PDB file of C-alpha atoms in Angstrom:
ATOM      1  CA  MET I1496     102.589 122.073 114.212  1.00 93.00           C
ATOM      2  CA  THR I1497      99.241 121.838 115.911  1.00 93.00           C
ATOM      3  CA  PRO I1498      96.239 121.237 113.623  1.00 95.00           C
ATOM      4  CA  LEU I1499      94.663 124.491 112.444  1.00 96.00           C
ATOM      5  CA  THR I1500      91.042 125.386 111.907  1.00 95.00           C
ATOM      6  CA  GLU I1501      89.595 127.389 109.042  1.00 95.00           C
ATOM      7  CA  PRO I1502      88.669 130.403 111.241  1.00 96.00           C
ATOM      8  CA  ALA I1503      92.141 130.482 112.820  1.00 96.00           C
ATOM      9  CA  ILE I1504      93.818 130.331 109.410  1.00 97.00           C
ATOM     10  CA  ARG I1505      91.652 133.103 107.957  1.00 96.00           C
ATOM     11  CA  ALA I1506      92.210 135.350 111.014  1.00 96.00           C
ATOM     12  CA  SER I1507      96.017 134.942 110.805  1.00 97.00           C
ATOM     13  CA  PHE I1508      96.663 136.867 107.571  1.00 96.00           C
ATOM     14  CA  VAL I1509      98.596 140.102 108.016  1.00 95.00           C
ATOM     15  CA  ASN I1510      99.131 141.273 104.437  1.00 95.00           C
ATOM     16  CA  CYS I1511      95.642 141.162 102.980  1.00 93.00           C
ATOM     17  CA  THR I1512      92.259 142.557 103.903  1.00 92.00           C
ATOM     18  CA  LYS I1513      89.751 140.623 106.001  1.00 93.00           C
ATOM     19  CA  GLY I1514      87.607 140.305 102.875  1.00 94.00           C
ATOM     20  CA  GLU I1515      90.496 138.830 100.902  1.00 94.00           C
ATOM     21  CA  ALA I1516      91.255 136.416 103.750  1.00 95.00           C
ATOM     22  CA  LYS I1517      87.600 135.390 103.872  1.00 95.00           C
ATOM     23  CA  ARG I1518      87.564 134.638 100.124  1.00 94.00           C
ATOM     24  CA  LEU I1519      90.900 132.802  99.771  1.00 93.00           C
ATOM     25  CA  ALA I1520      90.773 129.115  98.916  1.00 92.00           C
ATOM     26  CA  LEU I1521      91.822 126.926 101.843  1.00 94.00           C
ATOM     27  CA  PRO I1522      93.147 123.394 101.386  1.00 93.00           C
ATOM     28  CA  ARG I1523      90.309 120.885 101.334  1.00 91.00           C
ATOM     29  CA  ASP I1524      92.420 118.289 103.142  1.00 92.00           C
ATOM     30  CA  LEU I1525      93.101 120.161 106.401  1.00 93.00           C
ATOM     31  CA  ALA I1526      92.008 117.172 108.501  1.00 92.00           C
ATOM     32  CA  GLU I1527      94.354 114.823 106.620  1.00 94.00           C
ATOM     33  CA  ARG I1528      97.468 117.025 106.706  1.00 95.00           C
ATOM     34  CA  PRO I1529     100.497 115.439 108.452  1.00 96.00           C
ATOM     35  CA  TRP I1530     100.424 118.110 111.197  1.00 97.00           C
ATOM     36  CA  ALA I1531     103.099 116.441 113.351  1.00 96.00           C
ATOM     37  CA  ASP I1532     105.534 116.713 110.428  1.00 96.00           C
ATOM     38  CA  LEU I1533     104.742 120.317 109.463  1.00 97.00           C
ATOM     39  CA  ASP I1534     106.765 123.326 110.555  1.00 96.00           C
ATOM     40  CA  PHE I1535     104.281 125.617 108.778  1.00 97.00           C
ATOM     41  CA  LEU I1536     101.185 125.249 106.620  1.00 97.00           C
ATOM     42  CA  GLY I1537     101.725 126.222 103.008  1.00 97.00           C
ATOM     43  CA  TRP I1538      99.564 125.699  99.944  1.00 96.00           C
ATOM     44  CA  ARG I1539      98.987 126.864  96.395  1.00 95.00           C
ATOM     45  CA  ASP I1540      95.578 128.185  95.395  1.00 93.00           C
ATOM     46  CA  PRO I1541      93.969 125.582  93.110  1.00 87.00           C
ATOM     47  CA  ALA I1542      91.867 128.312  91.465  1.00 85.00           C
ATOM     48  CA  GLY I1543      94.781 130.635  90.769  1.00 85.00           C
ATOM     49  CA  ALA I1544      98.245 129.373  89.889  1.00 85.00           C
ATOM     50  CA  GLU I1545      99.743 132.753  90.760  1.00 92.00           C
ATOM     51  CA  ARG I1546      98.548 132.635  94.403  1.00 95.00           C
ATOM     52  CA  ALA I1547      99.966 130.775  97.396  1.00 97.00           C
ATOM     53  CA  TYR I1548      99.585 131.047 101.160  1.00 97.00           C
ATOM     54  CA  LEU I1549     101.725 130.341 104.181  1.00 97.00           C
ATOM     55  CA  VAL I1550     100.685 130.165 107.865  1.00 97.00           C
ATOM     56  CA  ALA I1551     103.205 129.720 110.679  1.00 97.00           C
ATOM     57  CA  GLU I1552     103.099 129.694 114.452  1.00 94.00           C
ATOM     58  CA  SER I1553     104.851 132.690 115.990  1.00 89.00           C
ATOM     59  CA  GLY I1554     105.471 134.060 119.455  1.00 84.00           C
ATOM     60  CA  THR I1555     102.337 136.171 119.109  1.00 84.00           C
ATOM     61  CA  GLY I1556     100.063 133.502 117.603  1.00 91.00           C
ATOM     62  CA  LEU I1557      99.466 132.433 114.029  1.00 95.00           C
ATOM     63  CA  LEU I1558     100.935 134.525 111.240  1.00 96.00           C
ATOM     64  CA  GLY I1559      99.597 134.098 107.710  1.00 96.00           C
ATOM     65  CA  VAL I1560     100.883 135.694 104.525  1.00 97.00           C
ATOM     66  CA  ALA I1561      99.434 135.760 101.035  1.00 97.00           C
ATOM     67  CA  LEU I1562     102.049 135.170  98.339  1.00 97.00           C
ATOM     68  CA  ARG I1563     102.264 135.856  94.617  1.00 96.00           C
ATOM     69  CA  VAL I1564     103.961 133.186  92.543  1.00 95.00           C
ATOM     70  CA  ALA I1565     106.184 134.375  89.711  1.00 89.00           C
ATOM     71  CA  SER I1566     105.551 132.839  86.312  1.00 81.00           C
ATOM     72  CA  GLN I1567     107.983 130.109  85.344  1.00 69.00           C
ATOM     73  CA  ALA I1568     110.075 130.322  82.225  1.00 64.00           C
ATOM     74  CA  GLY I1569     110.838 126.620  81.749  1.00 59.00           C
ATOM     75  CA  ARG I1570     114.133 126.426  83.586  1.00 57.00           C
ATOM     76  CA  ALA I1571     116.097 123.191  83.423  1.00 60.00           C
ATOM     77  CA  ARG I1572     118.725 124.126  85.987  1.00 75.00           C
ATOM     78  CA  ARG I1573     118.811 123.248  89.666  1.00 80.00           C
ATOM     79  CA  SER I1574     117.481 125.773  92.175  1.00 88.00           C
ATOM     80  CA  MET I1575     117.500 125.835  95.964  1.00 91.00           C
ATOM     81  CA  CYS I1576     114.683 126.809  98.329  1.00 94.00           C
ATOM     82  CA  SER I1577     115.765 129.619 100.632  1.00 96.00           C
ATOM     83  CA  LEU I1578     113.798 128.138 103.559  1.00 96.00           C
ATOM     84  CA  CYS I1579     114.674 124.439 103.669  1.00 94.00           C
ATOM     85  CA  LEU I1580     117.672 124.452 101.283  1.00 92.00           C
ATOM     86  CA  THR I1581     116.172 121.616  99.237  1.00 92.00           C
ATOM     87  CA  THR I1582     117.389 121.593  95.646  1.00 90.00           C
ATOM     88  CA  HIS I1583     114.960 121.004  92.798  1.00 89.00           C
ATOM     89  CA  THR I1584     115.289 120.771  89.051  1.00 84.00           C
ATOM     90  CA  GLY I1585     113.071 122.680  86.663  1.00 82.00           C
ATOM     91  CA  ASP I1586     110.173 124.515  88.247  1.00 85.00           C
ATOM     92  CA  GLY I1587     110.471 122.964  91.741  1.00 90.00           C
ATOM     93  CA  VAL I1588     111.579 126.308  93.187  1.00 91.00           C
ATOM     94  CA  THR I1589     109.885 129.567  92.324  1.00 92.00           C
ATOM     95  CA  LEU I1590     110.033 133.193  93.353  1.00 94.00           C
ATOM     96  CA  MET I1591     107.196 134.046  95.710  1.00 96.00           C
ATOM     97  CA  THR I1592     106.540 137.588  96.811  1.00 96.00           C
ATOM     98  CA  ALA I1593     104.485 138.858  99.721  1.00 96.00           C
ATOM     99  CA  ARG I1594     103.018 142.324  99.988  1.00 95.00           C
ATOM    100  CA  LYS I1595     104.371 143.883 103.176  1.00 95.00           C
ATOM    101  CA  ALA I1596     101.972 144.303 106.079  1.00 93.00           C
ATOM    102  CA  GLY I1597     100.675 147.711 107.135  1.00 90.00           C
ATOM    103  CA  PRO I1598     101.572 151.060 105.580  1.00 90.00           C
ATOM    104  CA  ASP I1599     104.526 149.634 103.644  1.00 90.00           C
ATOM    105  CA  GLY I1600     102.235 147.161 101.883  1.00 90.00           C
ATOM    106  CA  ARG I1601      99.639 149.813 101.143  1.00 89.00           C
ATOM    107  CA  ALA I1602     102.468 151.814  99.542  1.00 91.00           C
ATOM    108  CA  GLY I1603     103.102 148.883  97.199  1.00 91.00           C
ATOM    109  CA  ASN I1604     106.189 147.426  98.880  1.00 93.00           C
ATOM    110  CA  SER I1605     106.788 143.691  98.852  1.00 95.00           C
ATOM    111  CA  VAL I1606     109.447 141.143  99.725  1.00 96.00           C
ATOM    112  CA  GLY I1607     110.307 137.977  97.830  1.00 95.00           C
ATOM    113  CA  SER I1608     112.140 134.723  98.276  1.00 96.00           C
ATOM    114  CA  TYR I1609     112.789 131.561  96.288  1.00 95.00           C
ATOM    115  CA  LEU I1610     110.687 128.798  97.859  1.00 96.00           C
ATOM    116  CA  CYS I1611     109.710 125.205  97.116  1.00 95.00           C
ATOM    117  CA  ALA I1612     106.939 125.641  94.547  1.00 93.00           C
ATOM    118  CA  ASP I1613     104.600 123.342  96.490  1.00 95.00           C
ATOM    119  CA  LEU I1614     105.586 124.814  99.907  1.00 96.00           C
ATOM    120  CA  ALA I1615     106.234 121.276 101.208  1.00 96.00           C
ATOM    121  CA  CYS I1616     109.574 122.159 102.843  1.00 95.00           C
ATOM    122  CA  SER I1617     108.764 120.253 106.036  1.00 96.00           C
ATOM    123  CA  LEU I1618     108.061 117.055 104.119  1.00 95.00           C
ATOM    124  CA  TYR I1619     111.274 117.333 102.066  1.00 94.00           C
ATOM    125  CA  LEU I1620     113.311 117.762 105.258  1.00 92.00           C
ATOM    126  CA  ARG I1621     111.802 114.641 106.796  1.00 93.00           C
ATOM    127  CA  GLY I1622     112.102 112.509 103.663  1.00 90.00           C
ATOM    128  CA  ARG I1623     108.309 112.202 103.365  1.00 92.00           C
ATOM    129  CA  LYS I1624     108.474 113.777  99.910  1.00 91.00           C
ATOM    130  CA  SER I1625     111.259 113.521  97.377  1.00 87.00           C
ATOM    131  CA  ALA I1626     112.735 116.283  95.263  1.00 80.00           C
ATOM    132  CA  GLY I1627     115.194 113.988  93.579  1.00 67.00           C
ATOM    133  CA  ARG I1628     118.599 113.772  95.181  1.00 66.00           C
ATOM    134  CA  ARG I1629     119.117 115.604  98.499  1.00 69.00           C
ATOM    135  CA  LEU I1630     122.455 117.089  99.381  1.00 74.00           C
ATOM    136  CA  ASP I1631     124.257 115.169 102.101  1.00 80.00           C
ATOM    137  CA  GLU I1632     124.523 117.160 105.310  1.00 86.00           C
ATOM    138  CA  SER I1633     126.150 116.270 108.593  1.00 91.00           C
ATOM    139  CA  ILE I1634     123.531 118.024 110.741  1.00 93.00           C
ATOM    140  CA  THR I1635     120.582 116.356 112.447  1.00 94.00           C
ATOM    141  CA  LEU I1636     116.945 116.625 111.434  1.00 94.00           C
ATOM    142  CA  ALA I1637     116.329 118.863 114.463  1.00 96.00           C
ATOM    143  CA  GLU I1638     119.079 121.211 113.261  1.00 96.00           C
ATOM    144  CA  LYS I1639     117.607 121.255 109.750  1.00 94.00           C
ATOM    145  CA  VAL I1640     114.180 122.083 111.190  1.00 96.00           C
ATOM    146  CA  ASP I1641     115.696 124.847 113.342  1.00 96.00           C
ATOM    147  CA  ARG I1642     117.470 126.288 110.298  1.00 97.00           C
ATOM    148  CA  THR I1643     114.272 126.188 108.240  1.00 96.00           C
ATOM    149  CA  THR I1644     112.182 127.854 110.939  1.00 96.00           C
ATOM    150  CA  ALA I1645     114.887 130.521 111.396  1.00 96.00           C
ATOM    151  CA  ASN I1646     114.873 131.171 107.637  1.00 97.00           C
ATOM    152  CA  LEU I1647     111.071 131.346 107.692  1.00 97.00           C
ATOM    153  CA  ALA I1648     111.134 133.743 110.669  1.00 94.00           C
ATOM    154  CA  ALA I1649     113.569 136.012 108.803  1.00 95.00           C
ATOM    155  CA  PHE I1650     111.290 136.071 105.745  1.00 95.00           C
ATOM    156  CA  LEU I1651     108.191 136.760 107.872  1.00 95.00           C
ATOM    157  CA  GLN I1652     110.067 139.501 109.715  1.00 93.00           C
ATOM    158  CA  GLN I1653     110.596 141.245 106.379  1.00 94.00           C
ATOM    159  CA  VAL I1654     106.860 140.941 105.646  1.00 95.00           C
ATOM    160  CA  VAL I1655     105.607 142.282 108.990  1.00 92.00           C
ATOM    161  CA  GLY I1656     108.460 144.685 109.713  1.00 85.00           C
ATOM    162  CA  HIS I1657     109.278 143.267 113.156  1.00 64.00           C
ATOM    163  CA  THR I1658     110.293 139.965 114.728  1.00 57.00           C
ATOM    164  CA  PRO I1659     107.187 137.701 114.592  1.00 61.00           C
ATOM    165  CA  MET I1660     108.661 134.464 115.926  1.00 55.00           C
TER     166      MET I1660
END
């Protein structure tokens, strides 16, 4: 992913108002992010545990979505992220929901998916972050990245109502 600027990130959000996008808390370490290893930018809001954000490159430019994080109920079982297929124990995977863009979102409709709680899918795929034991797969890193970006595109398509990537 190419490094992103604060104005570009704020302008990318499709499921919140411009005022909400202006007020959301951006990561303070944008300059230090491992951009070459990221397939998308994702972060949790340090001021609000129930908020998270995701920005991805699409065929039409950047696409950002605001997410709501479901409260955790102290699970001890293994769960799998629907984007990168990384398995985590406990609260490493959580349900995140995004208000749909446009009229559907204004009508209260949303879409959800189980995602890595820290949104570090790209780093788990590349072995730069550990979630415990990874499942052995016979596909290449490039194929894993393609699968993850396809899963992300499918989720974003549900948010925006058309193919964004």
